[in-house]
CSV table of C-alpha atoms and ligand atoms in Angstrom, one decimal:
chain,number,residue,atom,x,y,z
H,1,UNK,CA,0.1,0.0,0.0
H,2,UNK,CA,1.3,3.6,-0.7
H,3,UNK,CA,2.2,5.6,2.3
H,4,UNK,CA,-0.4,8.4,3.1
H,5,UNK,CA,0.9,11.8,3.3
H,6,UNK,CA,-0.3,15.4,3.9
H,7,UNK,CA,-0.9,17.0,0.7
H,8,UNK,CA,2.0,18.6,-1.0
H,9,UNK,CA,3.0,21.9,0.4
H,10,UNK,CA,0.7,21.7,3.3
H,11,UNK,CA,2.1,21.4,6.8
H,12,UNK,CA,0.9,19.6,10.0
H,13,UNK,CA,1.2,21.8,13.1
H,14,UNK,CA,1.7,20.1,16.4
H,15,UNK,CA,3.9,20.6,19.5
H,16,UNK,CA,6.3,23.7,19.5
H,17,UNK,CA,5.3,24.7,16.1
H,18,UNK,CA,1.7,24.8,17.0
H,19,UNK,CA,2.4,26.7,20.3
H,20,UNK,CA,4.3,29.2,18.4
H,21,UNK,CA,1.7,29.8,15.7
H,22,UNK,CA,-1.0,30.1,18.4
H,23,UNK,CA,1.1,32.6,20.4
H,24,UNK,CA,1.5,34.6,17.1
H,25,UNK,CA,-2.2,34.6,16.5
H,26,UNK,CA,-2.7,35.7,20.1
H,27,UNK,CA,-0.3,38.5,20.0
H,28,UNK,CA,-1.5,39.8,16.6
H,29,UNK,CA,-5.3,39.9,17.5
H,30,UNK,CA,-4.4,41.4,21.0
H,31,UNK,CA,-2.2,44.3,19.4
H,32,UNK,CA,-5.2,45.1,17.0
H,33,UNK,CA,-7.9,44.8,19.6
H,34,UNK,CA,-5.8,47.3,21.7
H,35,UNK,CA,-6.1,49.6,18.5
H,36,UNK,CA,-9.8,49.3,18.3
H,37,UNK,CA,-9.9,46.5,15.7
H,38,UNK,CA,-12.3,43.4,16.0
H,39,UNK,CA,-11.7,39.9,14.7
H,40,UNK,CA,-13.6,38.7,11.5
H,41,UNK,CA,-13.8,35.1,10.3
H,42,UNK,CA,-15.1,34.3,6.9
H,43,UNK,CA,-15.7,31.0,5.2
H,44,UNK,CA,-12.8,28.8,3.8
H,45,UNK,CA,-14.7,28.4,0.7
H,46,UNK,CA,-16.0,31.4,-1.5
H,47,UNK,CA,-17.6,31.5,-4.9
H,48,UNK,CA,-14.9,31.6,-7.6
H,49,UNK,CA,-16.5,34.7,-9.1
H,50,UNK,CA,-15.4,36.6,-5.9
H,51,UNK,CA,-11.9,36.4,-6.9
H,52,UNK,CA,-12.2,36.9,-10.6
H,53,UNK,CA,-14.0,40.0,-10.0
H,54,UNK,CA,-11.4,41.4,-7.3
H,55,UNK,CA,-7.9,39.8,-7.7
H,56,UNK,CA,-8.5,39.7,-11.5
H,57,UNK,CA,-9.0,37.1,-14.1
H,58,UNK,CA,-5.4,37.3,-15.6
H,59,UNK,CA,-3.7,37.4,-12.2
H,60,UNK,CA,-1.4,34.4,-11.1
H,61,UNK,CA,-3.6,33.6,-8.3
H,62,UNK,CA,-6.8,33.3,-10.5
H,63,UNK,CA,-5.5,32.1,-13.5
H,64,UNK,CA,-3.4,29.2,-12.1
H,65,UNK,CA,-3.3,29.1,-8.3
H,66,UNK,CA,-6.9,28.3,-7.0
H,67,UNK,CA,-7.9,25.0,-5.7
H,68,UNK,CA,-11.5,24.7,-6.8
H,69,UNK,CA,-14.5,22.6,-6.5
H,70,UNK,CA,-17.5,23.2,-8.9
H,71,UNK,CA,-18.0,27.0,-8.8
H,72,UNK,CA,-16.3,27.2,-5.2
H,73,UNK,CA,-12.7,27.8,-4.4
H,74,UNK,CA,-10.6,27.7,-1.3
H,75,UNK,CA,-9.9,31.2,-0.5
H,76,UNK,CA,-6.4,32.4,-1.8
H,77,UNK,CA,-6.4,35.8,0.0
H,78,UNK,CA,-8.3,37.6,2.8
H,79,UNK,CA,-9.3,41.2,1.5
H,80,UNK,CA,-12.0,40.3,-1.0
H,81,UNK,CA,-14.0,38.0,1.4
H,82,UNK,CA,-13.8,40.8,4.0
H,83,UNK,CA,-15.2,43.3,1.6
H,84,UNK,CA,-17.9,40.8,0.4
H,85,UNK,CA,-18.9,40.2,4.0
H,86,UNK,CA,-19.2,43.9,4.8
H,87,UNK,CA,-21.3,44.6,1.6
H,88,UNK,CA,-23.5,41.4,2.2
H,89,UNK,CA,-24.4,42.3,5.8
H,90,UNK,CA,-24.4,46.1,5.2
H,91,UNK,CA,-21.9,46.6,8.1
H,92,UNK,CA,-21.8,50.1,9.2
H,93,UNK,CA,-18.7,52.2,8.2
H,94,UNK,CA,-15.9,52.8,9.4
H,95,UNK,CA,-15.0,49.1,10.0
H,96,UNK,CA,-11.6,48.0,11.6
H,97,UNK,CA,-11.2,44.4,11.1
H,98,UNK,CA,-8.5,41.9,11.9
H,99,UNK,CA,-7.9,38.3,11.1
H,100,UNK,CA,-5.6,35.3,11.6
H,101,UNK,CA,-6.6,32.6,8.9
H,102,UNK,CA,-5.2,30.1,6.6
H,103,UNK,CA,-5.2,30.7,2.9
H,104,UNK,CA,-4.6,28.2,-0.1
H,105,UNK,CA,-2.6,28.8,-3.3
H,106,UNK,CA,-1.5,26.0,-5.7
H,107,UNK,CA,2.1,27.3,-6.0
H,108,UNK,CA,5.4,25.5,-6.5
H,109,UNK,CA,6.3,24.6,-2.7
H,110,UNK,CA,9.5,25.9,-1.3
H,111,UNK,CA,11.0,27.4,1.8
H,112,UNK,CA,8.6,30.0,3.0
H,113,UNK,CA,6.1,29.2,0.2
H,114,UNK,CA,3.3,26.7,1.0
H,115,UNK,CA,0.0,25.6,-0.6
H,116,UNK,CA,-1.8,26.2,2.8
H,117,UNK,CA,-0.4,29.2,4.7
H,118,UNK,CA,-1.4,31.4,7.6
H,119,UNK,CA,-1.8,35.1,7.3
H,120,UNK,CA,-2.2,37.7,10.2
H,121,UNK,CA,-4.0,40.7,8.6
H,122,UNK,CA,-6.2,43.7,9.1
H,123,UNK,CA,-8.5,45.7,6.9
H,124,UNK,CA,-9.7,49.4,7.4
H,125,UNK,CA,-13.0,50.1,5.5
H,126,UNK,CA,-14.5,53.4,5.3
H,127,UNK,CA,-11.6,55.6,6.2
H,128,UNK,CA,-9.8,57.8,3.6
H,129,UNK,CA,-6.2,58.5,3.1
H,130,UNK,CA,-3.7,59.3,4.8
H,131,UNK,CA,-5.4,58.3,8.1
H,132,UNK,CA,-5.8,54.6,7.4
H,133,UNK,CA,-2.4,54.3,5.8
H,134,UNK,CA,-0.7,55.9,8.9
H,135,UNK,CA,-2.8,54.0,11.3
H,136,UNK,CA,-1.9,50.4,9.7
H,137,UNK,CA,1.8,51.2,8.8
H,138,UNK,CA,2.4,52.4,12.5
H,139,UNK,CA,0.7,49.5,14.1
H,140,UNK,CA,2.7,47.2,11.9
H,141,UNK,CA,5.7,48.9,13.0
H,142,UNK,CA,4.8,48.6,16.7
H,143,UNK,CA,4.1,44.8,16.3
H,144,UNK,CA,7.3,44.1,14.5
H,145,UNK,CA,9.4,46.1,16.9
H,146,UNK,CA,7.8,44.4,19.8
H,147,UNK,CA,8.9,41.2,18.1
H,148,UNK,CA,12.4,42.4,17.5
H,149,UNK,CA,11.9,41.7,13.7
H,150,UNK,CA,14.5,43.4,11.3
H,151,UNK,CA,12.5,44.7,8.4
H,152,UNK,CA,11.9,47.5,6.0
H,153,UNK,CA,9.0,49.1,4.4
H,154,UNK,CA,8.9,49.4,0.6
H,155,UNK,CA,6.6,51.8,-1.0
H,156,UNK,CA,5.0,52.7,-4.2
H,157,UNK,CA,1.9,54.7,-5.3
H,158,UNK,CA,-0.4,53.4,-8.2
H,159,UNK,CA,-2.3,56.3,-10.0
H,160,UNK,CA,-6.2,56.1,-10.2
H,161,UNK,CA,-8.0,55.3,-13.4
H,162,UNK,CA,-7.1,57.9,-16.3
H,163,UNK,CA,-3.5,58.2,-15.2
H,164,UNK,CA,-3.2,54.4,-14.7
H,165,UNK,CA,-4.4,53.9,-18.4
H,166,UNK,CA,-1.7,56.6,-19.7
H,167,UNK,CA,1.0,54.7,-17.6
H,168,UNK,CA,0.1,51.3,-19.1
H,169,UNK,CA,0.2,52.6,-22.5
H,170,UNK,CA,3.6,54.0,-21.9
H,171,UNK,CA,4.7,50.6,-20.5
H,172,UNK,CA,3.2,48.7,-23.5
H,173,UNK,CA,5.1,51.0,-26.0
H,174,UNK,CA,8.2,50.5,-24.0
H,175,UNK,CA,8.0,46.8,-23.6
H,176,UNK,CA,6.9,46.4,-27.5
H,177,UNK,CA,10.2,48.3,-28.4
H,178,UNK,CA,12.3,45.9,-26.3
H,179,UNK,CA,10.3,42.8,-27.3
H,180,UNK,CA,13.5,40.8,-28.1
H,181,UNK,CA,14.7,41.2,-24.6
H,182,UNK,CA,11.5,40.3,-23.0
H,183,UNK,CA,10.9,36.9,-21.3
H,184,UNK,CA,8.2,34.7,-22.8
H,185,UNK,CA,5.9,34.9,-19.4
H,186,UNK,CA,6.1,38.6,-19.7
H,187,UNK,CA,5.2,38.5,-23.5
H,188,UNK,CA,2.0,36.9,-22.5
H,189,UNK,CA,1.4,39.4,-20.0
H,190,UNK,CA,1.8,42.2,-22.7
H,191,UNK,CA,-0.8,40.5,-24.8
H,192,UNK,CA,-3.4,39.9,-22.1
H,193,UNK,CA,-3.5,43.4,-20.8
H,194,UNK,CA,-1.5,42.8,-17.6
H,195,UNK,CA,1.4,44.8,-18.6
H,196,UNK,CA,1.8,46.2,-14.9
H,197,UNK,CA,2.9,42.9,-13.7
H,198,UNK,CA,5.8,42.6,-16.1
H,199,UNK,CA,7.3,45.0,-13.4
H,200,UNK,CA,7.0,42.0,-10.9
H,201,UNK,CA,9.1,39.7,-13.1
H,202,UNK,CA,12.4,38.6,-11.6
H,203,UNK,CA,13.6,37.4,-15.2
H,204,UNK,CA,13.0,41.0,-16.5
H,205,UNK,CA,14.5,42.9,-13.7
H,206,UNK,CA,17.5,44.3,-15.8
H,207,UNK,CA,15.0,45.7,-18.5
H,208,UNK,CA,12.5,46.9,-15.8
H,209,UNK,CA,15.2,49.2,-14.4
H,210,UNK,CA,14.9,51.4,-17.4
H,211,UNK,CA,11.0,51.2,-17.7
H,212,UNK,CA,9.0,54.3,-17.4
H,213,UNK,CA,8.4,54.9,-13.7
H,214,UNK,CA,4.8,54.9,-12.3
H,215,UNK,CA,5.4,58.0,-9.9
H,216,UNK,CA,6.1,60.1,-13.0
H,217,UNK,CA,2.6,59.5,-14.2
H,218,UNK,CA,0.8,60.7,-10.9
H,219,UNK,CA,-1.8,63.3,-11.3
H,220,UNK,CA,-1.4,66.6,-9.3
H,221,UNK,CA,-3.9,65.3,-6.8
H,222,UNK,CA,-2.3,61.9,-6.3
H,223,UNK,CA,1.3,63.5,-5.9
H,224,UNK,CA,-0.1,65.5,-3.2
H,225,UNK,CA,-1.5,62.6,-1.5
H,226,UNK,CA,1.7,60.5,-1.9
H,227,UNK,CA,3.9,63.3,-0.6
H,228,UNK,CA,1.5,63.8,2.2
H,229,UNK,CA,2.0,60.1,3.3
H,230,UNK,CA,5.6,60.4,2.9
H,231,UNK,CA,6.1,63.4,5.0
H,232,UNK,CA,3.8,61.9,7.8
H,233,UNK,CA,6.0,58.6,7.6
H,234,UNK,CA,9.0,60.7,8.1
H,235,UNK,CA,7.4,62.7,11.0
H,236,UNK,CA,6.5,59.5,12.7
H,237,UNK,CA,10.0,58.1,12.2
H,238,UNK,CA,8.8,55.2,10.1
H,239,UNK,CA,11.6,54.4,7.9
H,240,UNK,CA,10.8,53.2,4.2
H,241,UNK,CA,12.4,52.9,0.8
H,242,UNK,CA,10.7,53.6,-2.6
H,243,UNK,CA,10.4,50.7,-5.1
H,244,UNK,CA,8.8,51.9,-8.3
H,245,UNK,CA,8.5,48.3,-9.5
H,246,UNK,CA,6.3,47.3,-6.7
H,247,UNK,CA,2.7,46.6,-8.2
H,248,UNK,CA,1.5,43.8,-5.9
H,249,UNK,CA,-0.2,41.8,-8.7
H,250,UNK,CA,-3.8,42.2,-7.8
H,251,UNK,CA,-6.3,44.2,-9.7
H,252,UNK,CA,-7.9,46.0,-6.9
H,253,UNK,CA,-5.1,48.3,-5.7
H,254,UNK,CA,-4.8,52.0,-6.3
H,255,UNK,CA,-3.0,54.6,-4.3
H,256,UNK,CA,-0.4,53.5,-1.8
H,257,UNK,CA,0.9,49.9,-2.1
H,258,UNK,CA,3.5,48.5,0.1
H,259,UNK,CA,5.6,45.4,1.1
H,260,UNK,CA,7.4,44.7,4.5
H,261,UNK,CA,10.7,43.0,3.4
H,262,UNK,CA,12.8,40.9,5.8
H,263,UNK,CA,16.2,42.1,6.7
H,264,UNK,CA,17.4,39.3,8.7
H,265,UNK,CA,18.5,37.3,5.6
H,266,UNK,CA,17.2,34.0,7.1
H,267,UNK,CA,14.3,33.7,4.5
H,268,UNK,CA,16.2,33.3,1.2
H,269,UNK,CA,14.2,34.0,-2.0
H,270,UNK,CA,10.8,34.4,-0.2
H,271,UNK,CA,11.8,37.5,1.8
H,272,UNK,CA,8.4,39.3,1.8
H,273,UNK,CA,7.0,39.3,5.3
H,274,UNK,CA,3.7,40.8,4.2
H,275,UNK,CA,2.1,43.5,2.0
H,276,UNK,CA,-0.9,45.5,1.4
H,277,UNK,CA,-2.3,48.8,0.0
H,278,UNK,CA,-5.3,50.9,-0.7
H,279,UNK,CA,-8.2,49.3,-2.5
H,280,UNK,CA,-10.9,51.9,-3.1
H,281,UNK,CA,-12.0,50.1,-6.4
H,282,UNK,CA,-12.8,46.8,-4.7
H,283,UNK,CA,-16.3,47.5,-3.5
H,284,UNK,CA,-17.6,48.5,-7.0
H,285,UNK,CA,-15.8,45.7,-8.5
H,286,UNK,CA,-18.0,43.5,-6.3
H,287,UNK,CA,-21.1,45.2,-7.5
H,288,UNK,CA,-21.6,48.0,-4.7
H,289,UNK,CA,-23.0,51.2,-5.8
H,290,UNK,CA,-21.1,53.1,-3.2
H,291,UNK,CA,-17.3,53.3,-3.4
H,292,UNK,CA,-15.9,52.4,-0.1
H,293,UNK,CA,-12.5,53.7,0.9
H,294,UNK,CA,-10.3,50.8,2.0
H,295,UNK,CA,-6.8,50.0,3.0
H,296,UNK,CA,-5.4,46.7,4.3
H,297,UNK,CA,-2.3,44.4,5.2
H,298,UNK,CA,-1.6,40.9,5.1
H,299,UNK,CA,1.6,39.1,6.6
H,300,UNK,CA,2.8,35.4,6.2
H,301,UNK,CA,2.9,33.8,9.7
H,302,UNK,CA,5.2,31.0,8.6
H,303,UNK,CA,7.7,33.4,7.3
H,304,UNK,CA,7.7,35.2,10.7
H,305,UNK,CA,7.9,32.1,12.8
H,306,UNK,CA,11.3,31.3,11.1
H,307,UNK,CA,12.9,34.0,13.2
H,308,UNK,CA,10.8,33.7,16.5
H,309,UNK,CA,10.7,31.3,19.2
H,310,UNK,CA,7.4,32.0,20.8
H,311,UNK,CA,6.1,28.7,22.3
H,312,UNK,CA,8.0,29.2,25.7
H,313,UNK,CA,6.0,32.3,26.6
H,314,UNK,CA,2.8,30.1,26.0
H,315,UNK,CA,3.8,26.9,28.0
H,316,UNK,CA,2.3,26.5,31.5
H,317,UNK,CA,3.6,24.5,34.5
H,318,UNK,CA,2.4,20.7,34.2
H,319,UNK,CA,1.4,18.8,37.4
H,320,UNK,CA,1.0,15.0,37.6
H,321,UNK,CA,-1.3,13.4,40.1
H,322,UNK,CA,-0.6,9.8,40.9
H,323,UNK,CA,-2.0,7.4,43.7
H,324,UNK,CA,-1.9,3.8,44.6
H,325,UNK,CA,-5.4,4.2,46.2
H,326,UNK,CA,-8.9,4.2,44.6
H,327,UNK,CA,-9.4,8.0,45.4
H,328,UNK,CA,-10.2,9.1,41.6
H,329,UNK,CA,-13.0,11.3,43.0
H,330,UNK,CA,-11.0,13.2,45.3
H,331,UNK,CA,-8.1,13.6,42.8
H,332,UNK,CA,-10.6,14.9,40.2
H,333,UNK,CA,-11.9,17.5,42.6
H,334,UNK,CA,-8.0,18.6,43.1
H,335,UNK,CA,-7.6,18.5,39.3
H,336,UNK,CA,-10.3,20.9,38.7
H,337,UNK,CA,-9.0,23.3,41.5
H,338,UNK,CA,-5.4,23.5,40.2
H,339,UNK,CA,-6.7,23.6,36.4
H,340,UNK,CA,-8.7,26.8,37.5
H,341,UNK,CA,-5.5,28.3,39.0
H,342,UNK,CA,-3.8,28.0,35.5
H,343,UNK,CA,-1.8,24.8,35.9
H,344,UNK,CA,-2.0,22.0,33.4
H,345,UNK,CA,-2.9,18.7,35.2
H,346,UNK,CA,-2.5,15.1,34.3
H,347,UNK,CA,-4.3,12.6,36.4
H,348,UNK,CA,-3.6,8.8,36.3
H,349,UNK,CA,-6.7,6.9,36.3
H,350,UNK,CA,-5.3,3.5,36.8
H,351,UNK,CA,-4.2,3.3,40.4
H,352,UNK,CA,-3.0,-0.3,40.1
H,353,UNK,CA,-0.2,0.3,37.8
H,354,UNK,CA,2.6,0.6,40.2
H,355,UNK,CA,4.7,3.8,40.8
H,356,UNK,CA,7.4,3.0,38.8
H,357,UNK,CA,5.3,2.9,35.6
H,358,UNK,CA,3.4,5.9,36.6
H,359,UNK,CA,6.6,8.0,36.9
H,360,UNK,CA,7.9,6.6,33.6
H,361,UNK,CA,4.7,7.8,31.9
H,362,UNK,CA,4.8,11.3,33.5
H,363,UNK,CA,8.6,11.5,32.2
H,364,UNK,CA,7.4,11.2,28.8
H,365,UNK,CA,4.7,13.9,29.1
H,366,UNK,CA,7.4,16.2,30.4
H,367,UNK,CA,5.6,17.0,33.6
H,368,UNK,CA,7.3,19.6,36.0
H,369,UNK,CA,5.9,18.5,39.3
H,370,UNK,CA,4.3,15.4,40.6
H,371,UNK,CA,2.0,14.8,43.7
H,372,UNK,CA,2.3,11.3,44.9
H,373,UNK,CA,-0.7,10.2,47.3
H,374,UNK,CA,0.0,6.9,48.9
H,375,UNK,CA,-1.8,5.3,51.9
H,376,UNK,CA,0.2,7.4,54.6
H,377,UNK,CA,-0.4,10.8,52.7
H,378,UNK,CA,-4.2,9.9,52.4
H,379,UNK,CA,-4.6,9.5,56.1
H,380,UNK,CA,-2.2,12.2,57.3
H,381,UNK,CA,-2.2,15.9,57.2
H,382,UNK,CA,0.7,16.4,54.8
H,383,UNK,CA,1.6,15.6,51.2
H,384,UNK,CA,4.6,15.2,49.2
H,385,UNK,CA,5.4,17.2,45.9
H,386,UNK,CA,8.5,16.4,43.7
H,387,UNK,CA,10.1,18.5,41.2
H,388,UNK,CA,10.9,16.3,38.2
H,389,UNK,CA,13.3,18.6,36.6
H,390,UNK,CA,15.6,19.1,39.7
H,391,UNK,CA,14.5,15.8,41.8
H,392,UNK,CA,14.0,17.9,44.9
H,393,UNK,CA,11.1,16.7,47.0
H,394,UNK,CA,9.1,18.7,49.5
H,395,UNK,CA,6.7,17.6,52.3
H,396,UNK,CA,3.7,20.1,52.5
H,397,UNK,CA,2.2,20.5,55.8
H,398,UNK,CA,-1.5,20.2,54.6
H,399,UNK,CA,-3.9,17.5,53.1
H,400,UNK,CA,-3.4,16.8,49.3
H,401,UNK,CA,-6.9,18.2,48.8
H,402,UNK,CA,-5.7,21.7,49.9
H,403,UNK,CA,-2.8,22.1,47.5
H,404,UNK,CA,-2.5,25.4,45.7
H,405,UNK,CA,-0.7,26.5,42.5
H,406,UNK,CA,1.8,28.3,44.7
H,407,UNK,CA,2.9,24.9,46.1
H,408,UNK,CA,4.3,24.2,42.7
H,409,UNK,CA,7.1,26.9,42.5
H,410,UNK,CA,10.2,25.5,43.9
Z,1,AMP,P1,0.5,38.5,-0.9
Z,1,AMP,O1,-0.8,39.4,-0.5
Z,1,AMP,O2,0.3,37.6,-2.0
Z,1,AMP,O3,1.6,39.5,-1.2
Z,1,AMP,O4,0.7,37.8,0.5
Z,1,AMP,C1,1.0,38.4,1.7
Z,1,AMP,C2,2.0,37.7,2.4
Z,1,AMP,O5,1.6,36.5,2.8
Z,1,AMP,C3,3.4,37.6,1.6
Z,1,AMP,O6,4.2,38.7,1.9
Z,1,AMP,C4,3.9,36.4,2.3
Z,1,AMP,O7,4.4,36.7,3.7
Z,1,AMP,C5,2.7,35.6,2.6
Z,1,AMP,N1,2.3,34.6,1.5
Z,1,AMP,C6,1.7,34.6,0.3
Z,1,AMP,N2,1.8,33.6,-0.4
Z,1,AMP,C7,2.3,32.6,0.4
Z,1,AMP,C8,2.6,31.3,0.4
Z,1,AMP,N3,2.2,30.6,-0.7
Z,1,AMP,N4,3.1,30.5,1.4
Z,1,AMP,C9,3.7,31.3,2.6
Z,1,AMP,N5,3.3,32.4,2.8
Z,1,AMP,C10,2.7,33.1,1.7
């Protein structure tokens, strides 16, 4: 029989990895809650049409990376589902929403690139620029600084409708004039009206350096907004670099787009920690009559976890309860009390097992302390607690039923 395995590019989480993932989730949602955001959870499956209309039919995500079943797909990203939910439920604006969820893309797996991955993200809906930009970028900065992550913000500004068309025309002429230097993938992009995405292409990096720059095509109004954002970031001491080739590859962005790039050099080729931008077009792309100002961010959890060891903060003291007597009810009562005092308790139900085997089991479970209730402890007014890490044993002058979490700190 063939060996059964997790699907390609999908990871099991257990033990330390799961503890770290959950701690990251807790820290992100708490940071956002402290900034007046509330959590949102949308379904894992959405209609395919949602991503065709938002991310774009010719985007890499929609054209080749979605797992689909009939007309439903496993969500490849979080922004479009959040906007769909806000519109469908007519949620009042503004909305400050946070999430920690898994997403699915049928990509070639490699370090930092999975087919199921977790993102921590946030979306601000109903708040115009530059307020939302500053709010989100400064909270990302606070979050990464607290975690001691080395990163930089890369920024670019995509013009709105008419100016964007003019820029796309200029790019098209430029690439047509240099067709012999262009990679095959980029030639397809030139033909199916996704010329902007050629700027994303690693193969065409050299050529892209001489391509027309988007920021030279901004209208006066766009230039004002862009400069306002940059000057606020400087005042707030949020460091950034400009990247005129940053287009983010999704159809709904206009205005500020950004990526957070890892500077620890631990991630190899996949060094984008997260990205986001303004997406005022999305609400109307999804059929809303009202244009909703919106700005958001999504970061890859796995890529952050390569650099962090969060599980220790999450671990609790573990206590084992063992006895050679039939006192399961009394020990259950003690277990309930200790658990309510934030200890993790393992109770051995088989009192006939013998202490040697019971200790062996607790060793395997990496228990920190053990309470042994033999016949003498049962009748007396004292009990014994052993620290399994140091081997030290203490006699506590009270019946075992009166033990407290403070008795497990030596
Ligand atoms: P995107 O909106 O596609 O730029 O994704 C935002 C962030 O999610 C990226 O910067 C990565 O950190 C993370 N991410 C995107 N795709 C994957 C993937 N296939 N595997 C792991 N992380 C990913």
